[in-house]
Amino acid sequence: MTVVGASLSGLYAARELRAQGFDGRLVIVGEEPHRPYDRPPLSKDFLTGRAGEDRLALTDAEETAGLDAEWLLGVRARGLDARGRTVLLDDGRAVSTDGVVVATGASARHLPGDGLAGVHTLRTLDDARALRAELTRGPRRVVVIGGGFIGAETASSCAALGHTVTVVEAAPLPLVPQLGTEMAAVCATLHRREGAELVTGASVAALRGTGVVTAVTLSDGRSLPADVVIVGIGATPSTAWLAGSALVLNDGVVCDDGCVTSLPQVVAAGDVARVGGTRAEHWTSATEQPRVAVTNLLAGRTVEYARTLPYFWSDQYGARLQFAGRRREGDTVRIVEGETADGVPADDGFLARYERDGRTTAVLSVDRPRAFMRARRELARETERTWPTDGPARPAGDRDRTAGDRVRPAVL
């Protein structure tokens, strides 16, 4: 078996292959030279210096030995043959295999001109190393482009380090797609409360500087002085290497609800996978989808479905935000514990429920972890109870594996 992607979902897939009884040859391909590491701390404790690289490791020597896998790190996959039986690498090697787990994740989006010194993205360990080194050189004027979770967390860390921070968000409020207007307005106050300037409703026209960034020009003509610019405008699923394969690509690798692609010997999981019509860039999906994906890969057909309740969290300016569920436009929001005053969360936070047709669809908390966990469990039980039992359709062109396609150890 071959796992393409050596980050969180790739590691979990490798663990599942062994846990579910696969004892053949296991190859793990990773574009980065690093063993699997935890990404959430990159924008928080690692960036501020409260955690070193040793705290990021997701595996230790004992587990690595137990997986009995061949790690091909620092090498990029450049292709998958039409039958999904060979993974081509950019160093010229070809990995022949009986099954593939696509776990290549996503890569940070870039802006024109972000090749200037002082302009950073924050997606990988190397990104975080470079940004942390720059932030330790003394006070900086930091402009964060994008008010999503990565942007907000990075802005929070920069403010904690004593830098002057401006957050630029093109939408009228940050986090509206995730939280809705009412709760996004409450969370936006966290920036202002902690001294960061929040500029909304303005896009970036250009990054200015000769060799080194000096300013960010906005679409309304304003110019923001900048020593450091952090681009946090989302990520693109890493699927370019699959162009020309038989897989269906549409903002990710298209899968059924069991993480199975249009080829039954190929499954996908994590940020790169569009499962049942949805692609979720969250830690929970990356850790829960691999179990279902591997179960179906070894079975040769979809026998189990990924029923993950969407969940994410974010640490911003000393506050812990937690969200679970599926919010839709038109849902009403009701604060059921705690309160907000003039749009500012109370010191002890709050818990809010999103509701539609008399049912809770999602829950959000700020600094109310125990109440949130109770509400999340209730929501998960309700979601499980109402989940369709007839099962989803397979992608077009899919088929069950025949007896002649049984899983065998991968051979290089």
CSV table of C-alpha atoms in Angstrom, one decimal:
chain,number,residue,atom,x,y,z
A,1,MET,CA,0.0,0.0,0.0
A,2,THR,CA,1.1,3.6,-0.6
A,3,VAL,CA,0.1,6.6,1.4
A,4,VAL,CA,0.9,9.9,-0.5
A,5,GLY,CA,1.2,12.6,2.1
A,6,ALA,CA,3.2,12.4,5.3
A,7,SER,CA,1.3,14.8,7.4
A,8,LEU,CA,-1.6,14.3,9.9
A,9,SER,CA,-4.1,12.4,7.7
A,10,GLY,CA,-1.3,10.4,6.0
A,11,LEU,CA,0.1,9.3,9.4
A,12,TYR,CA,-3.4,8.3,10.6
A,13,ALA,CA,-4.0,6.3,7.4
A,14,ALA,CA,-0.7,4.4,7.9
A,15,ARG,CA,-1.7,3.7,11.5
A,16,GLU,CA,-5.1,2.4,10.4
A,17,LEU,CA,-3.6,0.2,7.7
A,18,ARG,CA,-1.6,-1.6,10.4
A,19,ALA,CA,-4.4,-1.5,13.0
A,20,GLN,CA,-6.8,-3.1,10.5
A,21,GLY,CA,-4.5,-5.9,9.7
A,22,PHE,CA,-2.6,-4.9,6.6
A,23,ASP,CA,0.8,-6.6,7.0
A,24,GLY,CA,2.3,-6.0,3.5
A,25,ARG,CA,4.7,-3.4,2.3
A,26,LEU,CA,3.7,0.1,3.3
A,27,VAL,CA,5.3,3.1,1.6
A,28,ILE,CA,4.7,6.7,2.8
A,29,VAL,CA,5.6,9.5,0.4
A,30,GLY,CA,6.0,13.0,1.8
A,31,GLU,CA,6.9,16.2,0.0
A,32,GLU,CA,8.4,17.8,3.1
A,33,PRO,CA,11.6,16.4,4.6
A,34,HIS,CA,10.1,16.3,8.1
A,35,ARG,CA,8.4,13.4,9.8
A,36,PRO,CA,4.7,14.1,10.6
A,37,TYR,CA,4.2,17.1,12.9
A,38,ASP,CA,1.3,19.0,14.4
A,39,ARG,CA,0.3,22.1,12.4
A,40,PRO,CA,-2.1,24.0,14.8
A,41,PRO,CA,0.7,25.1,17.2
A,42,LEU,CA,2.6,26.7,14.3
A,43,SER,CA,0.5,29.9,14.4
A,44,LYS,CA,0.3,29.9,18.2
A,45,ASP,CA,2.8,28.5,20.8
A,46,PHE,CA,5.5,27.7,18.2
A,47,LEU,CA,5.3,31.2,16.7
A,48,THR,CA,5.5,32.9,20.1
A,49,GLY,CA,8.4,30.7,21.2
A,50,ARG,CA,6.4,28.9,24.0
A,51,ALA,CA,6.9,25.6,22.2
A,52,GLY,CA,9.9,24.2,20.4
A,53,GLU,CA,10.0,21.8,17.5
A,54,ASP,CA,10.2,18.8,19.9
A,55,ARG,CA,6.6,19.6,20.9
A,56,LEU,CA,5.4,19.3,17.4
A,57,ALA,CA,6.3,15.7,16.6
A,58,LEU,CA,3.4,13.3,16.0
A,59,THR,CA,5.4,10.2,16.2
A,60,ASP,CA,8.3,8.8,18.2
A,61,ALA,CA,11.0,6.3,17.3
A,62,GLU,CA,9.0,3.4,18.8
A,63,GLU,CA,5.9,4.1,16.8
A,64,THR,CA,7.9,4.7,13.6
A,65,ALA,CA,9.5,1.2,14.0
A,66,GLY,CA,6.2,-0.3,14.8
A,67,LEU,CA,4.6,0.9,11.6
A,68,ASP,CA,7.3,-0.9,9.6
A,69,ALA,CA,6.9,1.6,6.7
A,70,GLU,CA,9.3,2.8,4.1
A,71,TRP,CA,9.4,6.6,4.4
A,72,LEU,CA,10.2,8.5,1.2
A,73,LEU,CA,10.5,12.1,2.5
A,74,GLY,CA,11.5,15.2,0.7
A,75,VAL,CA,10.2,13.9,-2.6
A,76,ARG,CA,7.0,15.0,-4.4
A,77,ALA,CA,4.5,12.8,-6.2
A,78,ARG,CA,4.1,14.0,-9.7
A,79,GLY,CA,1.6,11.5,-11.1
A,80,LEU,CA,-0.7,8.6,-10.7
A,81,ASP,CA,-1.3,6.2,-13.6
A,82,ALA,CA,-4.8,5.8,-15.0
A,83,ARG,CA,-5.5,2.6,-13.1
A,84,GLY,CA,-4.2,3.9,-9.8
A,85,ARG,CA,-1.5,1.2,-9.6
A,86,THR,CA,1.6,3.3,-9.9
A,87,VAL,CA,2.7,6.5,-8.1
A,88,LEU,CA,5.3,8.5,-10.0
A,89,LEU,CA,7.8,10.6,-8.1
A,90,ASP,CA,9.6,13.7,-9.2
A,91,ASP,CA,13.0,12.1,-8.6
A,92,GLY,CA,12.2,9.6,-11.4
A,93,ARG,CA,11.1,6.6,-9.3
A,94,ALA,CA,7.8,4.8,-9.7
A,95,VAL,CA,6.1,3.1,-6.8
A,96,SER,CA,4.0,0.1,-7.9
A,97,THR,CA,1.1,-0.5,-5.5
A,98,ASP,CA,-2.2,-2.3,-5.0
A,99,GLY,CA,-3.9,0.6,-3.2
A,100,VAL,CA,-3.3,4.3,-2.7
A,101,VAL,CA,-4.4,6.7,0.1
A,102,VAL,CA,-4.3,10.3,-1.2
A,103,ALA,CA,-3.5,12.5,1.8
A,104,THR,CA,-1.5,15.4,0.1
A,105,GLY,CA,-3.4,18.1,2.0
A,106,ALA,CA,-3.5,21.7,0.7
A,107,SER,CA,-1.0,24.5,0.1
A,108,ALA,CA,-1.3,28.1,1.0
A,109,ARG,CA,-2.7,30.5,-1.6
A,110,HIS,CA,-0.3,33.3,-2.7
A,111,LEU,CA,-0.7,36.9,-3.8
A,112,PRO,CA,1.1,38.5,-6.7
A,113,GLY,CA,4.3,40.1,-5.4
A,114,ASP,CA,4.6,37.9,-2.4
A,115,GLY,CA,8.1,36.9,-3.5
A,116,LEU,CA,9.4,40.0,-1.7
A,117,ALA,CA,11.4,39.5,1.4
A,118,GLY,CA,9.3,40.0,4.5
A,119,VAL,CA,6.2,38.4,2.9
A,120,HIS,CA,5.2,35.1,4.5
A,121,THR,CA,2.6,32.4,4.4
A,122,LEU,CA,2.1,30.1,7.4
A,123,ARG,CA,1.3,26.5,6.4
A,124,THR,CA,4.4,24.4,7.0
A,125,LEU,CA,7.1,24.1,9.6
A,126,ASP,CA,9.6,25.8,7.3
A,127,ASP,CA,7.1,28.7,6.9
A,128,ALA,CA,6.8,29.0,10.7
A,129,ARG,CA,10.6,28.8,11.2
A,130,ALA,CA,11.1,31.7,8.8
A,131,LEU,CA,8.4,33.8,10.3
A,132,ARG,CA,9.4,33.2,13.8
A,133,ALA,CA,13.0,34.2,13.0
A,134,GLU,CA,11.8,37.5,11.5
A,135,LEU,CA,9.5,38.3,14.4
A,136,THR,CA,12.4,38.0,16.9
A,137,ARG,CA,14.4,40.9,15.3
A,138,GLY,CA,12.7,43.6,17.2
A,139,PRO,CA,9.4,45.5,16.9
A,140,ARG,CA,7.8,45.2,13.5
A,141,ARG,CA,4.8,46.7,11.7
A,142,VAL,CA,2.9,43.5,10.8
A,143,VAL,CA,0.1,43.4,8.2
A,144,VAL,CA,-2.0,40.2,8.2
A,145,ILE,CA,-3.9,39.7,5.0
A,146,GLY,CA,-7.0,37.6,5.7
A,147,GLY,CA,-9.1,37.5,8.8
A,148,GLY,CA,-9.8,33.7,8.8
A,149,PHE,CA,-8.5,31.4,11.5
A,150,ILE,CA,-4.9,31.3,10.4
A,151,GLY,CA,-4.9,35.1,10.0
A,152,ALA,CA,-6.6,35.7,13.3
A,153,GLU,CA,-4.3,33.3,15.2
A,154,THR,CA,-1.2,34.7,13.6
A,155,ALA,CA,-2.3,38.3,14.4
A,156,SER,CA,-2.9,37.3,18.0
A,157,SER,CA,0.6,35.8,18.3
A,158,CYS,CA,2.2,38.8,16.7
A,159,ALA,CA,0.3,41.2,19.1
A,160,ALA,CA,1.4,39.0,22.0
A,161,LEU,CA,5.0,39.5,20.9
A,162,GLY,CA,4.6,43.3,21.0
A,163,HIS,CA,4.3,44.0,17.3
A,164,THR,CA,2.0,46.6,15.8
A,165,VAL,CA,-0.6,44.5,14.0
A,166,THR,CA,-3.2,45.4,11.3
A,167,VAL,CA,-5.6,42.7,9.9
A,168,VAL,CA,-7.0,43.3,6.4
A,169,GLU,CA,-10.2,41.4,5.6
A,170,ALA,CA,-12.0,41.8,2.2
A,171,ALA,CA,-15.4,40.8,3.7
A,172,PRO,CA,-17.4,43.2,5.9
A,173,LEU,CA,-16.5,41.0,8.8
A,174,PRO,CA,-14.0,38.1,9.3
A,175,LEU,CA,-15.3,34.6,9.7
A,176,VAL,CA,-18.7,35.3,8.3
A,177,PRO,CA,-18.8,32.0,6.2
A,178,GLN,CA,-18.0,30.0,9.3
A,179,LEU,CA,-19.9,31.8,12.0
A,180,GLY,CA,-22.6,34.0,10.3
A,181,THR,CA,-22.8,37.7,10.6
A,182,GLU,CA,-24.0,38.0,14.2
A,183,MET,CA,-21.3,35.8,15.8
A,184,ALA,CA,-18.6,37.0,13.4
A,185,ALA,CA,-19.3,40.6,14.7
A,186,VAL,CA,-18.7,39.4,18.3
A,187,CYS,CA,-15.5,37.6,17.4
A,188,ALA,CA,-14.2,40.6,15.4
A,189,THR,CA,-14.2,42.6,18.7
A,190,LEU,CA,-11.4,40.3,19.9
A,191,HIS,CA,-9.0,42.0,17.5
A,192,ARG,CA,-9.9,45.5,18.6
A,193,ARG,CA,-10.1,44.7,22.3
A,194,GLU,CA,-6.5,43.4,22.2
A,195,GLY,CA,-5.1,46.4,20.3
A,196,ALA,CA,-4.9,45.1,16.7
A,197,GLU,CA,-6.4,47.3,14.0
A,198,LEU,CA,-9.0,45.5,11.9
A,199,VAL,CA,-9.6,46.8,8.3
A,200,THR,CA,-12.6,45.3,6.7
A,201,GLY,CA,-14.3,45.6,3.3
A,202,ALA,CA,-11.0,46.3,1.5
A,203,SER,CA,-8.9,44.0,-0.7
A,204,VAL,CA,-5.2,44.2,-1.4
A,205,ALA,CA,-4.3,45.9,-4.6
A,206,ALA,CA,-0.5,45.4,-4.4
A,207,LEU,CA,2.5,44.7,-2.2
A,208,ARG,CA,5.0,47.4,-2.4
A,209,GLY,CA,8.8,47.4,-2.0
A,210,THR,CA,12.1,46.9,-3.8
A,211,GLY,CA,13.4,43.5,-2.8
A,212,VAL,CA,11.9,43.9,0.7
A,213,VAL,CA,8.2,44.7,1.4
A,214,THR,CA,7.5,48.2,2.7
A,215,ALA,CA,3.8,48.7,2.3
A,216,VAL,CA,0.5,47.1,1.4
A,217,THR,CA,-1.7,49.1,-1.0
A,218,LEU,CA,-5.5,48.5,-0.6
A,219,SER,CA,-8.1,48.7,-3.3
A,220,ASP,CA,-9.5,51.9,-1.8
A,221,GLY,CA,-6.2,53.6,-2.2
A,222,ARG,CA,-4.9,53.4,1.4
A,223,SER,CA,-1.4,52.4,2.0
A,224,LEU,CA,-0.4,50.4,5.1
A,225,PRO,CA,3.3,50.6,6.1
A,226,ALA,CA,4.6,47.1,6.7
A,227,ASP,CA,7.9,45.4,7.7
A,228,VAL,CA,6.3,42.0,7.7
A,229,VAL,CA,3.3,40.8,5.7
A,230,ILE,CA,1.5,37.5,6.4
A,231,VAL,CA,-0.7,36.2,3.7
A,232,GLY,CA,-3.5,34.1,5.2
A,233,ILE,CA,-6.1,33.9,2.4
A,234,GLY,CA,-6.8,30.2,2.5
A,235,ALA,CA,-5.4,27.1,0.9
A,236,THR,CA,-5.7,25.1,-2.3
A,237,PRO,CA,-6.0,21.3,-2.3
A,238,SER,CA,-2.8,19.7,-3.5
A,239,THR,CA,-4.2,17.8,-6.6
A,240,ALA,CA,-2.0,19.1,-9.4
A,241,TRP,CA,0.0,15.8,-9.4
A,242,LEU,CA,-3.3,13.9,-10.1
A,243,ALA,CA,-4.0,15.7,-13.4
A,244,GLY,CA,-4.4,13.1,-16.1
A,245,SER,CA,-5.3,10.3,-13.8
A,246,ALA,CA,-8.7,8.7,-13.7
A,247,LEU,CA,-9.7,10.5,-10.5
A,248,VAL,CA,-12.4,13.2,-10.5
A,249,LEU,CA,-11.0,16.6,-9.3
A,250,ASN,CA,-13.2,19.5,-8.2
A,251,ASP,CA,-11.7,21.6,-5.4
A,252,GLY,CA,-10.2,18.4,-4.1
A,253,VAL,CA,-10.4,14.7,-4.9
A,254,VAL,CA,-14.0,13.9,-5.3
A,255,CYS,CA,-15.1,10.9,-3.1
A,256,ASP,CA,-18.3,9.3,-2.0
A,257,ASP,CA,-19.3,9.5,1.7
A,258,GLY,CA,-16.8,6.7,2.4
A,259,CYS,CA,-13.8,8.5,1.1
A,260,VAL,CA,-13.7,6.3,-2.0
A,261,THR,CA,-12.7,7.9,-5.3
A,262,SER,CA,-13.8,6.9,-8.8
A,263,LEU,CA,-11.1,4.2,-8.6
A,264,PRO,CA,-11.9,1.6,-5.8
A,265,GLN,CA,-8.3,1.1,-5.1
A,266,VAL,CA,-7.7,4.8,-4.4
A,267,VAL,CA,-9.2,6.6,-1.4
A,268,ALA,CA,-8.6,10.1,-0.1
A,269,ALA,CA,-8.6,11.7,3.3
A,270,GLY,CA,-8.0,15.1,5.0
A,271,ASP,CA,-7.7,18.5,3.4
A,272,VAL,CA,-7.4,17.2,-0.1
A,273,ALA,CA,-10.6,15.0,0.0
A,274,ARG,CA,-14.0,16.3,-1.1
A,275,VAL,CA,-16.1,13.7,0.8
A,276,GLY,CA,-19.8,13.6,0.0
A,277,GLY,CA,-19.7,17.0,-1.6
A,278,THR,CA,-17.8,18.8,1.2
A,279,ARG,CA,-14.1,19.5,1.7
A,280,ALA,CA,-13.2,20.3,5.3
A,281,GLU,CA,-9.8,21.7,6.3
A,282,HIS,CA,-10.1,20.8,9.9
A,283,TRP,CA,-8.0,18.6,12.3
A,284,THR,CA,-11.0,16.5,13.2
A,285,SER,CA,-11.7,15.5,9.6
A,286,ALA,CA,-8.0,14.7,9.0
A,287,THR,CA,-7.9,12.3,11.9
A,288,GLU,CA,-11.3,10.7,11.6
A,289,GLN,CA,-11.6,10.2,7.8
A,290,PRO,CA,-8.6,7.8,7.5
A,291,ARG,CA,-10.2,5.1,9.5
A,292,VAL,CA,-13.2,4.9,7.1
A,293,ALA,CA,-11.0,5.4,4.1
A,294,VAL,CA,-8.8,2.5,5.0
A,295,THR,CA,-11.7,0.2,5.9
A,296,ASN,CA,-13.2,0.7,2.5
A,297,LEU,CA,-9.8,0.4,0.7
A,298,LEU,CA,-9.2,-3.0,2.3
A,299,ALA,CA,-12.8,-4.1,1.7
A,300,GLY,CA,-12.6,-3.1,-2.0
A,301,ARG,CA,-15.9,-1.2,-1.8
A,302,THR,CA,-17.7,1.3,0.3
A,303,VAL,CA,-18.9,-0.5,3.4
A,304,GLU,CA,-18.7,2.4,5.9
A,305,TYR,CA,-19.4,6.1,5.7
A,306,ALA,CA,-17.6,9.1,7.2
A,307,ARG,CA,-20.2,10.6,9.5
A,308,THR,CA,-17.9,13.2,11.1
A,309,LEU,CA,-19.7,16.1,12.7
A,310,PRO,CA,-17.7,19.2,11.6
A,311,TYR,CA,-15.7,20.6,14.5
A,312,PHE,CA,-13.0,23.2,14.8
A,313,TRP,CA,-11.4,25.4,17.4
A,314,SER,CA,-9.2,28.5,17.4
A,315,ASP,CA,-7.2,30.3,20.0
A,316,GLN,CA,-7.2,34.1,19.5
A,317,TYR,CA,-6.0,36.8,21.9
A,318,GLY,CA,-6.3,34.4,24.9
A,319,ALA,CA,-9.8,33.3,24.0
A,320,ARG,CA,-10.7,29.7,22.9
A,321,LEU,CA,-13.3,29.6,20.2
A,322,GLN,CA,-15.0,26.2,19.5
A,323,PHE,CA,-17.6,25.4,16.9
A,324,ALA,CA,-19.4,22.2,15.9
A,325,GLY,CA,-22.1,21.5,13.4
A,326,ARG,CA,-23.4,22.7,10.0
A,327,ARG,CA,-24.6,26.3,10.0
A,328,ARG,CA,-26.6,27.5,7.0
A,329,GLU,CA,-27.8,30.9,6.0
A,330,GLY,CA,-31.1,31.7,7.7
A,331,ASP,CA,-30.3,29.8,11.0
A,332,THR,CA,-31.2,31.8,14.1
A,333,VAL,CA,-28.6,32.3,16.8
A,334,ARG,CA,-29.4,32.2,20.5
A,335,ILE,CA,-27.0,32.7,23.4
A,336,VAL,CA,-27.9,30.1,26.0
A,337,GLU,CA,-25.1,30.6,28.5
A,338,GLY,CA,-23.1,33.7,29.3
A,339,GLU,CA,-23.5,37.0,27.5
A,340,THR,CA,-22.0,39.6,25.3
A,341,ALA,CA,-22.1,43.3,26.1
A,342,ASP,CA,-22.1,45.7,23.1
A,343,GLY,CA,-20.8,42.9,21.0
A,344,VAL,CA,-17.9,42.1,23.4
A,345,PRO,CA,-17.8,38.6,24.9
A,346,ALA,CA,-18.1,38.6,28.7
A,347,ASP,CA,-15.0,37.7,30.7
A,348,ASP,CA,-16.3,34.2,31.3
A,349,GLY,CA,-17.4,33.8,27.6
A,350,PHE,CA,-20.6,32.4,26.2
A,351,LEU,CA,-22.3,29.5,24.5
A,352,ALA,CA,-24.5,30.0,21.5
A,353,ARG,CA,-26.8,27.7,19.6
A,354,TYR,CA,-27.7,27.9,15.9
A,355,GLU,CA,-31.2,26.7,15.3
A,356,ARG,CA,-33.4,25.9,12.3
A,357,ASP,CA,-37.0,24.5,12.3
A,358,GLY,CA,-36.8,23.9,16.1
A,359,ARG,CA,-33.5,21.9,15.9
A,360,THR,CA,-30.0,22.8,16.9
A,361,THR,CA,-27.7,22.8,13.8
A,362,ALA,CA,-24.5,24.1,15.3
A,363,VAL,CA,-23.0,25.4,18.6
A,364,LEU,CA,-20.3,28.0,19.2
A,365,SER,CA,-18.6,28.8,22.4
A,366,VAL,CA,-16.0,31.4,23.6
A,367,ASP,CA,-14.2,30.2,26.7
A,368,ARG,CA,-17.0,27.8,27.8
A,369,PRO,CA,-15.3,24.4,27.1
A,370,ARG,CA,-17.3,22.2,29.4
A,371,ALA,CA,-20.7,23.6,28.2
A,372,PHE,CA,-19.5,23.3,24.6
A,373,MET,CA,-18.5,19.6,25.0
A,374,ARG,CA,-21.9,18.8,26.4
A,375,ALA,CA,-23.6,20.6,23.6
A,376,ARG,CA,-21.4,19.0,21.0
A,377,ARG,CA,-22.1,15.5,22.3
A,378,GLU,CA,-25.9,16.2,22.1
A,379,LEU,CA,-25.5,17.5,18.6
A,380,ALA,CA,-23.5,14.5,17.5
A,381,ARG,CA,-26.1,12.1,18.9
A,382,GLU,CA,-28.9,14.0,17.1
A,383,THR,CA,-26.8,14.0,13.8
A,384,GLU,CA,-26.2,10.2,14.1
A,385,ARG,CA,-29.9,9.6,14.8
A,386,THR,CA,-31.0,11.5,11.7
A,387,TRP,CA,-28.2,10.3,9.3
A,388,PRO,CA,-29.6,8.7,6.1
A,389,THR,CA,-29.6,4.9,6.3
A,390,ASP,CA,-29.8,4.1,2.6
A,391,GLY,CA,-26.3,5.2,1.9
A,392,PRO,CA,-24.8,7.5,-0.6
A,393,ALA,CA,-24.2,6.9,-4.3
A,394,ARG,CA,-20.8,6.0,-5.5
A,395,PRO,CA,-19.0,8.4,-7.9
A,396,ALA,CA,-19.6,7.9,-11.6
A,397,GLY,CA,-17.5,5.2,-13.1
A,398,ASP,CA,-16.9,3.5,-9.7
A,399,ARG,CA,-17.1,-0.2,-9.3
A,400,ASP,CA,-16.4,-2.8,-6.6
A,401,ARG,CA,-13.1,-4.5,-6.6
A,402,THR,CA,-13.2,-8.0,-8.0
A,403,ALA,CA,-11.5,-11.1,-6.5
A,404,GLY,CA,-8.6,-10.5,-8.8
A,405,ASP,CA,-8.0,-7.1,-7.3
A,406,ARG,CA,-7.5,-8.3,-3.8
A,407,VAL,CA,-5.1,-6.3,-1.7
A,408,ARG,CA,-1.5,-7.4,-1.9
A,409,PRO,CA,1.7,-5.8,-0.5
A,410,ALA,CA,3.0,-2.9,-2.5
A,411,VAL,CA,6.2,-3.6,-4.6
A,412,LEU,CA,8.6,-0.9,-5.7
